[in-house]
Amino acid sequence: MERTNRLSMMPILIWTICVWIFSPPGAEAQFDYRVKFYREECPQARELVKDVVLKATAADMGLSAALLRLNFHDCFIRGCDGSVLLDSNFTNIAEKDGFGNMFSLRGYRVIDDAKAAVEAVCPNIVSCADILTLAARDAIASIGGPAWRVTSGRRDGVVSYASETIDNLPAHYSDFADLTRLFAKKNFTAKEMVVLAGAHTIGRTKCGMIHGRLYNNSGPDGVDPTLNATYAVELKKQCPFRTNFFKHVPMDPTNHNNTFDTNYFKNLQHHKGLFKSDAALVSNVKGRALVALQTSTRRFFLDFGAAMEKMINTEILISPQGEIRTNCRHTN
Ligand SMILES: *[C@@H]1O[C@H](CO)[C@@H](O)[C@H](O)[C@H]1NC(C)=O
Ligand SMILES: *[C@@H]1O[C@H](CO)[C@@H](O)[C@H](O)[C@H]1NC(C)=O
Ligand SMILES: *[C@@H]1O[C@H](CO)[C@@H](O)[C@H](O)[C@H]1NC(C)=O
Ligand SMILES: *[C@@H]1O[C@H](CO)[C@@H](O)[C@H](O)[C@H]1NC(C)=O
Ligand SMILES: *[C@@H]1O[C@H](CO)[C@@H](O)[C@H](O)[C@H]1NC(C)=O
């Protein structure tokens, strides 16, 4: 009896110790404040965003991956400041029309709809940067993926340059060294880089993006020798030579139902990473060890949530910096 009681106390004890270790005094107070940022001014904000996101992803399953990618691409250029949402105009070509974003980022309409819903209830309070950050979290949580804490109080930036995408966003052809350097620039470790790549468990790309690996490479028949030969044959069927450039291919070939799971990492171990940048993660001993670690669902969900929390809190604008945009596509 006594033993049972003691055992049942263990999780609580462990939890208390963890909370204590991960929440140094001081940091906690500030964090807490920002979690509750809209509690007074716009208590409905979080639910309103979530409603719009759930409706949109129910109608178009692919939007969950799209929103996560949009959030990531926003945060990797000038922090999570909604800069990716700004439209190009006569005097400026914006991030969304830059290399790596153009023709492939989507989900802007969902953010517009969420912003409209929030503005209708509490105008000029909730930033587009916060809405995008909430939307990405809700989109992934809603498909059974990990959830992470989203602080609020980010302000919207007023600058967005297409020219900044190339030096800040990972490319589909990046190698391990390139990727590591790029993530290190944002203070992410190689481990966090591998963890975040796990987002490729959902989403899709276009045949045109992998033509080079299938038909113009150094292996037999022009196939990239680091690509699983069986998988290459399947991909060649879906993406015949010089055709179907715009046809969609799933990032994770085992993903038929938008499941956020560890299959991406298991695929990598079988050399079934779709992009060269995916294959790069198992191109050396260090990468292979990091990938192996993430084949545990518990580990992956914990680490992914933690990496996302770090990402969405990096380099953000806080009052009095920036502004609260009225329309997410334009500065005020
Ligand atoms: C063009 O967009 C930039 C930000 O993306 C903004 O600062 C600028 O005011 C806009 N120019 C015009 C003429 O709207
Ligand atoms: C990375 O960390 C350094 C040192 O703490 C800090 O000065 C820098 O601003 C950080 N960079 C980013 C992108 O957060
Ligand atoms: C094939 O690859 C070579 C070398 O990377 C490149 O110069 C060439 O343009 C590519 N051809 C096609 C059809 O993509
Ligand atoms: C796919 O997801 C839908 C909706 O969540 C569910 O009804 C269906 O049973 C799932 N199909 C498979 C094969 O898991
Ligand atoms: C290629 O994938 C198949 C399963 O589709 C797997 O059995 C095989 O081990 C993989 N080959 C390599 C070299 O990883």
CSV table of C-alpha atoms and ligand atoms in Angstrom, one decimal:
chain,number,residue,atom,x,y,z
A,1,MET,CA,0.0,0.0,0.0
A,2,GLU,CA,2.7,2.4,1.1
A,3,ARG,CA,4.8,1.4,-1.9
A,4,THR,CA,1.9,2.2,-4.3
A,5,ASN,CA,1.5,5.6,-2.8
A,6,ARG,CA,5.1,6.4,-3.0
A,7,LEU,CA,5.2,5.2,-6.6
A,8,SER,CA,2.2,7.3,-7.5
A,9,MET,CA,4.0,10.4,-6.2
A,10,MET,CA,6.9,9.8,-8.5
A,11,PRO,CA,5.5,11.6,-11.6
A,12,ILE,CA,4.6,14.6,-9.5
A,13,LEU,CA,8.0,14.8,-8.0
A,14,ILE,CA,9.7,14.4,-11.4
A,15,TRP,CA,7.5,17.0,-12.9
A,16,THR,CA,8.2,19.4,-10.0
A,17,ILE,CA,12.0,19.0,-10.5
A,18,CYS,CA,11.7,19.5,-14.3
A,19,VAL,CA,9.6,22.6,-13.8
A,20,TRP,CA,12.2,23.9,-11.4
A,21,ILE,CA,15.1,23.2,-13.7
A,22,PHE,CA,13.5,24.6,-16.8
A,23,SER,CA,12.0,27.7,-15.3
A,24,PRO,CA,14.7,29.8,-13.7
A,25,PRO,CA,13.0,32.5,-11.5
A,26,GLY,CA,12.6,35.8,-13.4
A,27,ALA,CA,12.4,34.2,-16.8
A,28,GLU,CA,9.2,32.6,-15.6
A,29,ALA,CA,7.5,35.8,-14.7
A,30,GLN,CA,8.2,37.3,-18.1
A,31,PHE,CA,7.2,34.2,-20.0
A,32,ASP,CA,3.9,34.0,-18.1
A,33,TYR,CA,3.0,37.6,-18.8
A,34,ARG,CA,3.5,37.1,-22.5
A,35,VAL,CA,1.5,33.8,-22.6
A,36,LYS,CA,-1.4,35.9,-21.1
A,37,PHE,CA,-0.7,38.9,-23.3
A,38,TYR,CA,-4.2,39.2,-24.8
A,39,ARG,CA,-6.1,38.0,-21.7
A,40,GLU,CA,-7.3,41.4,-20.9
A,41,GLU,CA,-7.4,43.1,-24.3
A,42,CYS,CA,-8.6,40.3,-26.5
A,43,PRO,CA,-9.4,37.1,-24.6
A,44,GLN,CA,-11.1,35.6,-27.7
A,45,ALA,CA,-8.1,35.9,-30.0
A,46,ARG,CA,-6.7,32.4,-29.5
A,47,GLU,CA,-10.0,30.7,-30.0
A,48,LEU,CA,-10.9,32.8,-33.0
A,49,VAL,CA,-7.6,31.9,-34.7
A,50,LYS,CA,-8.0,28.3,-33.9
A,51,ASP,CA,-11.6,28.1,-35.3
A,52,VAL,CA,-10.4,29.6,-38.6
A,53,VAL,CA,-7.5,27.2,-38.8
A,54,LEU,CA,-9.5,24.1,-38.1
A,55,LYS,CA,-12.1,25.0,-40.7
A,56,ALA,CA,-9.4,25.7,-43.3
A,57,THR,CA,-7.4,22.5,-42.6
A,58,ALA,CA,-10.6,20.4,-42.6
A,59,ALA,CA,-11.3,21.7,-46.1
A,60,ASP,CA,-7.7,21.4,-47.3
A,61,MET,CA,-5.6,18.9,-45.4
A,62,GLY,CA,-2.4,20.2,-47.0
A,63,LEU,CA,-2.8,23.5,-45.2
A,64,SER,CA,-1.4,22.1,-41.9
A,65,ALA,CA,2.0,21.6,-43.5
A,66,ALA,CA,1.7,24.9,-45.4
A,67,LEU,CA,1.0,26.9,-42.3
A,68,LEU,CA,3.9,25.3,-40.4
A,69,ARG,CA,6.2,26.1,-43.3
A,70,LEU,CA,4.9,29.7,-43.5
A,71,ASN,CA,5.7,30.1,-39.8
A,72,PHE,CA,9.2,28.7,-40.2
A,73,HIS,CA,10.0,30.9,-43.2
A,74,ASP,CA,8.7,33.9,-41.4
A,75,CYS,CA,10.8,33.2,-38.3
A,76,PHE,CA,14.0,32.5,-40.2
A,77,ILE,CA,14.0,36.0,-41.8
A,78,ARG,CA,14.1,38.9,-39.3
A,79,GLY,CA,12.5,36.7,-36.6
A,80,CYS,CA,8.7,35.9,-36.4
A,81,ASP,CA,7.6,39.4,-37.4
A,82,GLY,CA,5.0,38.6,-40.1
A,83,SER,CA,7.5,39.8,-42.8
A,84,VAL,CA,6.6,36.8,-44.9
A,85,LEU,CA,3.0,38.0,-45.1
A,86,LEU,CA,3.8,41.4,-46.7
A,87,ASP,CA,3.0,41.7,-50.4
A,88,SER,CA,5.4,43.1,-52.9
A,89,ASN,CA,4.5,46.5,-54.3
A,90,PHE,CA,5.9,49.0,-56.8
A,91,THR,CA,8.9,49.9,-54.7
A,92,ASN,CA,9.7,46.6,-53.0
A,93,ILE,CA,9.9,42.9,-53.8
A,94,ALA,CA,8.9,41.1,-50.6
A,95,GLU,CA,10.1,37.8,-49.0
A,96,LYS,CA,7.1,35.9,-50.3
A,97,ASP,CA,8.3,36.5,-53.9
A,98,GLY,CA,11.9,35.5,-53.1
A,99,PHE,CA,13.8,32.4,-54.0
A,100,GLY,CA,12.5,29.4,-52.1
A,101,ASN,CA,9.2,31.1,-51.3
A,102,MET,CA,7.8,32.1,-54.6
A,103,PHE,CA,5.3,29.5,-56.1
A,104,SER,CA,5.6,27.3,-53.0
A,105,LEU,CA,4.5,29.1,-49.9
A,106,ARG,CA,0.8,29.1,-49.3
A,107,GLY,CA,-1.8,29.6,-46.5
A,108,TYR,CA,-1.9,33.4,-46.7
A,109,ARG,CA,-5.7,33.3,-47.0
A,110,VAL,CA,-6.0,31.5,-43.7
A,111,ILE,CA,-4.0,34.2,-42.0
A,112,ASP,CA,-6.1,36.9,-43.7
A,113,ASP,CA,-9.3,35.2,-42.5
A,114,ALA,CA,-8.0,34.7,-39.0
A,115,LYS,CA,-6.9,38.3,-38.8
A,116,ALA,CA,-10.3,39.5,-40.1
A,117,ALA,CA,-12.1,37.4,-37.4
A,118,VAL,CA,-9.9,38.9,-34.7
A,119,GLU,CA,-10.1,42.5,-36.0
A,120,ALA,CA,-13.9,42.3,-36.0
A,121,VAL,CA,-13.9,41.7,-32.2
A,122,CYS,CA,-10.8,43.6,-31.1
A,123,PRO,CA,-9.2,45.8,-33.7
A,124,ASN,CA,-5.5,46.9,-33.6
A,125,ILE,CA,-4.5,44.5,-30.8
A,126,VAL,CA,-3.4,41.2,-32.2
A,127,SER,CA,-0.4,41.2,-34.6
A,128,CYS,CA,-0.2,39.2,-37.8
A,129,ALA,CA,3.0,37.7,-36.5
A,130,ASP,CA,1.2,36.3,-33.4
A,131,ILE,CA,-1.7,35.0,-35.6
A,132,LEU,CA,0.6,33.1,-37.9
A,133,THR,CA,2.5,31.6,-34.9
A,134,LEU,CA,-0.8,30.5,-33.3
A,135,ALA,CA,-2.1,29.2,-36.6
A,136,ALA,CA,0.9,26.9,-37.2
A,137,ARG,CA,0.7,25.5,-33.7
A,138,ASP,CA,-3.0,24.9,-34.0
A,139,ALA,CA,-2.6,23.3,-37.4
A,140,ILE,CA,-0.1,20.7,-36.2
A,141,ALA,CA,-1.9,20.0,-32.9
A,142,SER,CA,-5.1,19.4,-34.7
A,143,ILE,CA,-3.6,16.5,-36.7
A,144,GLY,CA,-2.3,14.8,-33.6
A,145,GLY,CA,1.2,16.3,-33.7
A,146,PRO,CA,3.0,17.9,-30.8
A,147,ALA,CA,1.6,21.1,-29.4
A,148,TRP,CA,3.8,23.9,-28.0
A,149,ARG,CA,3.3,26.9,-26.0
A,150,VAL,CA,2.8,30.1,-28.0
A,151,THR,CA,3.6,33.3,-26.2
A,152,SER,CA,2.0,36.4,-27.6
A,153,GLY,CA,2.9,40.1,-27.9
A,154,ARG,CA,5.0,39.9,-31.0
A,155,ARG,CA,4.8,43.0,-33.1
A,156,ASP,CA,4.7,43.1,-36.9
A,157,GLY,CA,7.7,44.2,-38.9
A,158,VAL,CA,7.6,46.8,-41.6
A,159,VAL,CA,10.4,45.4,-43.7
A,160,SER,CA,10.4,42.5,-46.1
A,161,TYR,CA,13.0,41.9,-48.8
A,162,ALA,CA,13.0,39.1,-51.3
A,163,SER,CA,16.8,39.3,-51.4
A,164,GLU,CA,17.0,38.0,-47.8
A,165,THR,CA,15.5,34.6,-48.5
A,166,ILE,CA,18.5,33.1,-50.2
A,167,ASP,CA,20.9,33.6,-47.3
A,168,ASN,CA,18.5,32.6,-44.6
A,169,LEU,CA,16.3,29.7,-45.8
A,170,PRO,CA,17.6,26.2,-46.2
A,171,ALA,CA,17.5,25.1,-49.9
A,172,HIS,CA,16.4,21.7,-51.1
A,173,TYR,CA,19.9,21.0,-52.4
A,174,SER,CA,21.7,22.1,-49.2
A,175,ASP,CA,24.3,19.7,-47.8
A,176,PHE,CA,24.9,19.0,-44.1
A,177,ALA,CA,27.5,21.7,-43.7
A,178,ASP,CA,25.3,24.3,-45.4
A,179,LEU,CA,22.3,23.4,-43.2
A,180,THR,CA,24.3,23.4,-40.0
A,181,ARG,CA,25.8,26.8,-40.8
A,182,LEU,CA,22.3,28.2,-41.6
A,183,PHE,CA,20.7,26.9,-38.4
A,184,ALA,CA,23.7,27.9,-36.3
A,185,LYS,CA,23.2,31.5,-37.6
A,186,LYS,CA,19.8,31.4,-35.8
A,187,ASN,CA,21.4,29.7,-32.7
A,188,PHE,CA,20.0,26.3,-33.5
A,189,THR,CA,22.1,23.2,-32.8
A,190,ALA,CA,22.5,20.4,-35.3
A,191,LYS,CA,20.1,18.4,-33.1
A,192,GLU,CA,17.4,21.0,-33.4
A,193,MET,CA,18.0,21.2,-37.1
A,194,VAL,CA,17.4,17.5,-37.5
A,195,VAL,CA,14.3,17.7,-35.2
A,196,LEU,CA,12.8,20.6,-37.2
A,197,ALA,CA,13.4,18.8,-40.5
A,198,GLY,CA,10.9,16.2,-39.1
A,199,ALA,CA,8.3,18.6,-40.3
A,200,HIS,CA,8.8,16.8,-43.6
A,201,THR,CA,6.7,14.0,-42.2
A,202,ILE,CA,3.8,16.0,-43.7
A,203,GLY,CA,3.5,18.2,-46.8
A,204,ARG,CA,4.4,17.8,-50.4
A,205,THR,CA,6.6,19.2,-53.2
A,206,LYS,CA,6.4,19.2,-56.9
A,207,CYS,CA,8.1,16.8,-59.3
A,208,GLY,CA,10.2,19.7,-60.8
A,209,MET,CA,12.0,20.0,-57.4
A,210,ILE,CA,13.4,16.4,-57.6
A,211,HIS,CA,14.0,16.0,-61.3
A,212,GLY,CA,17.7,16.7,-60.8
A,213,ARG,CA,18.0,13.9,-58.3
A,214,LEU,CA,16.1,11.5,-60.6
A,215,TYR,CA,17.5,12.2,-64.0
A,216,ASN,CA,20.6,14.4,-63.9
A,217,ASN,CA,22.9,12.9,-61.3
A,218,SER,CA,26.0,10.8,-60.9
A,219,GLY,CA,24.5,7.3,-60.3
A,220,PRO,CA,23.2,4.8,-62.8
A,221,ASP,CA,20.5,6.2,-65.1
A,222,GLY,CA,21.3,9.7,-63.7
A,223,VAL,CA,19.9,8.9,-60.3
A,224,ASP,CA,21.4,10.4,-57.2
A,225,PRO,CA,23.4,7.5,-55.7
A,226,THR,CA,22.3,8.5,-52.2
A,227,LEU,CA,18.7,7.9,-53.1
A,228,ASN,CA,17.2,4.5,-52.3
A,229,ALA,CA,17.0,2.7,-55.7
A,230,THR,CA,13.6,1.2,-55.1
A,231,TYR,CA,12.2,4.6,-54.0
A,232,ALA,CA,13.8,6.2,-57.1
A,233,VAL,CA,11.9,3.8,-59.4
A,234,GLU,CA,8.6,4.7,-57.6
A,235,LEU,CA,9.4,8.4,-57.9
A,236,LYS,CA,10.3,8.1,-61.6
A,237,LYS,CA,6.9,6.7,-62.2
A,238,GLN,CA,5.3,9.6,-60.5
A,239,CYS,CA,7.6,12.1,-62.1
A,240,PRO,CA,8.5,10.9,-65.7
A,241,PHE,CA,11.4,12.6,-67.4
A,242,ARG,CA,10.8,16.2,-68.4
A,243,THR,CA,7.0,16.0,-67.7
A,244,ASN,CA,4.7,16.6,-64.7
A,245,PHE,CA,6.9,19.3,-63.3
A,246,PHE,CA,4.0,20.7,-61.2
A,247,LYS,CA,2.6,17.4,-60.1
A,248,HIS,CA,2.6,16.9,-56.3
A,249,VAL,CA,4.8,14.3,-54.5
A,250,PRO,CA,4.4,13.7,-50.8
A,251,MET,CA,7.5,14.5,-48.7
A,252,ASP,CA,7.0,11.3,-46.8
A,253,PRO,CA,6.0,8.4,-49.1
A,254,THR,CA,4.3,6.6,-46.2
A,255,ASN,CA,2.1,9.6,-45.4
A,256,HIS,CA,-1.3,9.0,-46.8
A,257,ASN,CA,-3.4,10.7,-44.2
A,258,ASN,CA,-1.5,13.7,-42.9
A,259,THR,CA,-0.1,11.8,-39.9
A,260,PHE,CA,2.6,13.7,-38.0
A,261,ASP,CA,4.9,10.8,-37.0
A,262,THR,CA,8.4,9.6,-37.0
A,263,ASN,CA,8.3,7.9,-40.4
A,264,TYR,CA,10.3,10.7,-41.9
A,265,PHE,CA,13.3,9.7,-39.8
A,266,LYS,CA,12.8,6.0,-40.5
A,267,ASN,CA,12.6,6.8,-44.2
A,268,LEU,CA,15.9,8.7,-43.9
A,269,GLN,CA,17.5,5.6,-42.5
A,270,HIS,CA,16.4,3.7,-45.6
A,271,HIS,CA,17.8,6.5,-47.8
A,272,LYS,CA,14.3,7.7,-48.7
A,273,GLY,CA,14.8,11.4,-48.0
A,274,LEU,CA,13.1,13.2,-50.9
A,275,PHE,CA,15.4,16.2,-51.2
A,276,LYS,CA,19.1,16.3,-51.2
A,277,SER,CA,18.8,18.3,-48.0
A,278,ASP,CA,16.9,15.4,-46.4
A,279,ALA,CA,19.4,12.9,-47.5
A,280,ALA,CA,22.1,15.2,-46.1
A,281,LEU,CA,21.0,14.5,-42.6
A,282,VAL,CA,22.2,10.9,-42.8
A,283,SER,CA,25.3,11.7,-44.8
A,284,ASN,CA,27.6,11.5,-41.8
A,285,VAL,CA,27.9,9.7,-38.4
A,286,LYS,CA,26.7,12.7,-36.4
A,287,GLY,CA,23.6,13.2,-38.5
A,288,ARG,CA,22.8,9.5,-38.5
A,289,ALA,CA,23.0,9.4,-34.7
A,290,LEU,CA,20.7,12.5,-34.4
A,291,VAL,CA,18.2,10.9,-36.8
A,292,ALA,CA,18.2,7.6,-34.9
A,293,LEU,CA,17.3,9.5,-31.7
A,294,GLN,CA,14.2,11.0,-33.3
A,295,THR,CA,12.7,7.6,-34.4
A,296,SER,CA,11.1,7.6,-30.9
A,297,THR,CA,7.7,9.3,-31.0
A,298,ARG,CA,8.0,10.5,-27.5
A,299,ARG,CA,11.5,12.0,-28.1
A,300,PHE,CA,10.4,13.6,-31.4
A,301,PHE,CA,7.3,15.2,-30.1
A,302,LEU,CA,9.1,16.6,-27.0
A,303,ASP,CA,12.1,17.8,-29.0
A,304,PHE,CA,10.0,19.2,-31.8
A,305,GLY,CA,7.8,21.2,-29.4
A,306,ALA,CA,10.9,22.6,-27.7
A,307,ALA,CA,12.6,23.6,-30.9
A,308,MET,CA,9.4,25.3,-32.1
A,309,GLU,CA,9.1,27.2,-28.9
A,310,LYS,CA,12.7,28.4,-29.3
A,311,MET,CA,12.1,29.3,-32.9
A,312,ILE,CA,9.0,31.4,-32.3
A,313,ASN,CA,10.7,33.3,-29.5
A,314,THR,CA,13.9,34.2,-31.4
A,315,GLU,CA,14.6,37.8,-32.6
A,316,ILE,CA,11.0,38.9,-32.2
A,317,LEU,CA,9.8,42.5,-32.1
A,318,ILE,CA,8.3,43.6,-28.8
A,319,SER,CA,6.5,46.9,-28.1
A,320,PRO,CA,7.4,49.7,-28.9
A,321,GLN,CA,9.2,48.1,-31.9
A,322,GLY,CA,7.1,47.4,-35.0
A,323,GLU,CA,3.4,47.8,-35.3
A,324,ILE,CA,0.1,46.0,-35.2
A,325,ARG,CA,-0.8,45.7,-38.9
A,326,THR,CA,-4.4,46.3,-39.9
A,327,ASN,CA,-4.0,44.1,-43.0
A,328,CYS,CA,-1.4,41.4,-42.8
A,329,ARG,CA,-0.4,42.0,-46.5
A,330,HIS,CA,0.5,45.7,-46.0
A,331,THR,CA,2.3,47.9,-43.5
A,332,ASN,CA,0.0,50.5,-41.9
B,1,LIG,C1,6.0,48.6,-50.1
B,1,LIG,O1,6.1,47.6,-49.1
B,1,LIG,C2,7.0,47.9,-48.0
B,1,LIG,C3,7.1,46.8,-47.0
B,1,LIG,O2,7.0,45.5,-47.6
B,1,LIG,C4,6.5,49.1,-47.3
B,1,LIG,O3,7.5,49.5,-46.3
B,1,LIG,C5,6.3,50.3,-48.3
B,1,LIG,O4,5.8,51.3,-47.6
B,1,LIG,C6,5.4,49.8,-49.4
B,1,LIG,N1,5.4,50.9,-50.4
B,1,LIG,C7,4.3,51.3,-50.9
B,1,LIG,C8,4.3,52.4,-51.9
B,1,LIG,O5,3.2,50.9,-50.5
B,2,LIG,C1,22.4,34.0,-30.8
B,2,LIG,O1,23.0,34.1,-29.5
B,2,LIG,C2,23.8,35.2,-29.3
B,2,LIG,C3,24.5,35.1,-28.0
B,2,LIG,O2,23.5,34.8,-27.0
B,2,LIG,C4,22.9,36.5,-29.5
B,2,LIG,O3,23.8,37.7,-29.3
B,2,LIG,C5,22.3,36.5,-30.8
B,2,LIG,O4,21.4,37.6,-31.0
B,2,LIG,C6,21.5,35.3,-31.1
B,2,LIG,N1,21.0,35.2,-32.4
B,2,LIG,C7,19.8,35.0,-32.7
B,2,LIG,C8,19.4,34.9,-34.2
B,2,LIG,O5,18.9,34.8,-31.9
B,3,LIG,C1,22.3,18.6,-65.3
B,3,LIG,O1,23.3,18.9,-64.3
B,3,LIG,C2,24.4,19.7,-64.9
B,3,LIG,C3,25.4,19.9,-63.8
B,3,LIG,O2,24.9,20.1,-62.5
B,3,LIG,C4,23.8,21.1,-65.3
B,3,LIG,O3,24.8,21.9,-65.8
B,3,LIG,C5,22.7,20.8,-66.3
B,3,LIG,O4,22.1,22.1,-66.7
B,3,LIG,C6,21.7,19.9,-65.8
B,3,LIG,N1,20.8,19.6,-66.9
B,3,LIG,C7,19.5,19.6,-66.8
B,3,LIG,C8,18.7,19.2,-68.0
B,3,LIG,O5,18.9,20.0,-65.8
B,4,LIG,C1,-7.7,9.3,-42.5
B,4,LIG,O1,-8.2,10.3,-41.7
B,4,LIG,C2,-9.6,10.4,-41.7
B,4,LIG,C3,-10.0,11.7,-41.0
B,4,LIG,O2,-9.2,11.9,-39.8
B,4,LIG,C4,-10.2,9.2,-41.1
B,4,LIG,O3,-11.6,9.3,-41.1
B,4,LIG,C5,-9.7,8.0,-41.9
B,4,LIG,O4,-10.2,6.8,-41.3
B,4,LIG,C6,-8.2,7.9,-42.0
B,4,LIG,N1,-7.8,6.9,-42.9
B,4,LIG,C7,-6.8,6.1,-42.7
B,4,LIG,C8,-6.5,5.1,-43.7
B,4,LIG,O5,-6.2,6.1,-41.6
B,5,LIG,C1,15.4,0.8,-49.9
B,5,LIG,O1,14.0,0.7,-49.4
B,5,LIG,C2,13.6,-0.6,-49.2
B,5,LIG,C3,12.1,-0.5,-48.8
B,5,LIG,O2,11.4,0.1,-49.8
B,5,LIG,C4,14.4,-1.2,-48.1
B,5,LIG,O3,14.0,-2.5,-47.9
B,5,LIG,C5,15.9,-1.1,-48.4
B,5,LIG,O4,16.6,-1.6,-47.4
B,5,LIG,C6,16.3,0.3,-48.8
B,5,LIG,N1,17.6,0.3,-49.3
B,5,LIG,C7,18.6,1.0,-48.6
B,5,LIG,C8,19.9,1.0,-49.3
B,5,LIG,O5,18.4,1.7,-47.6
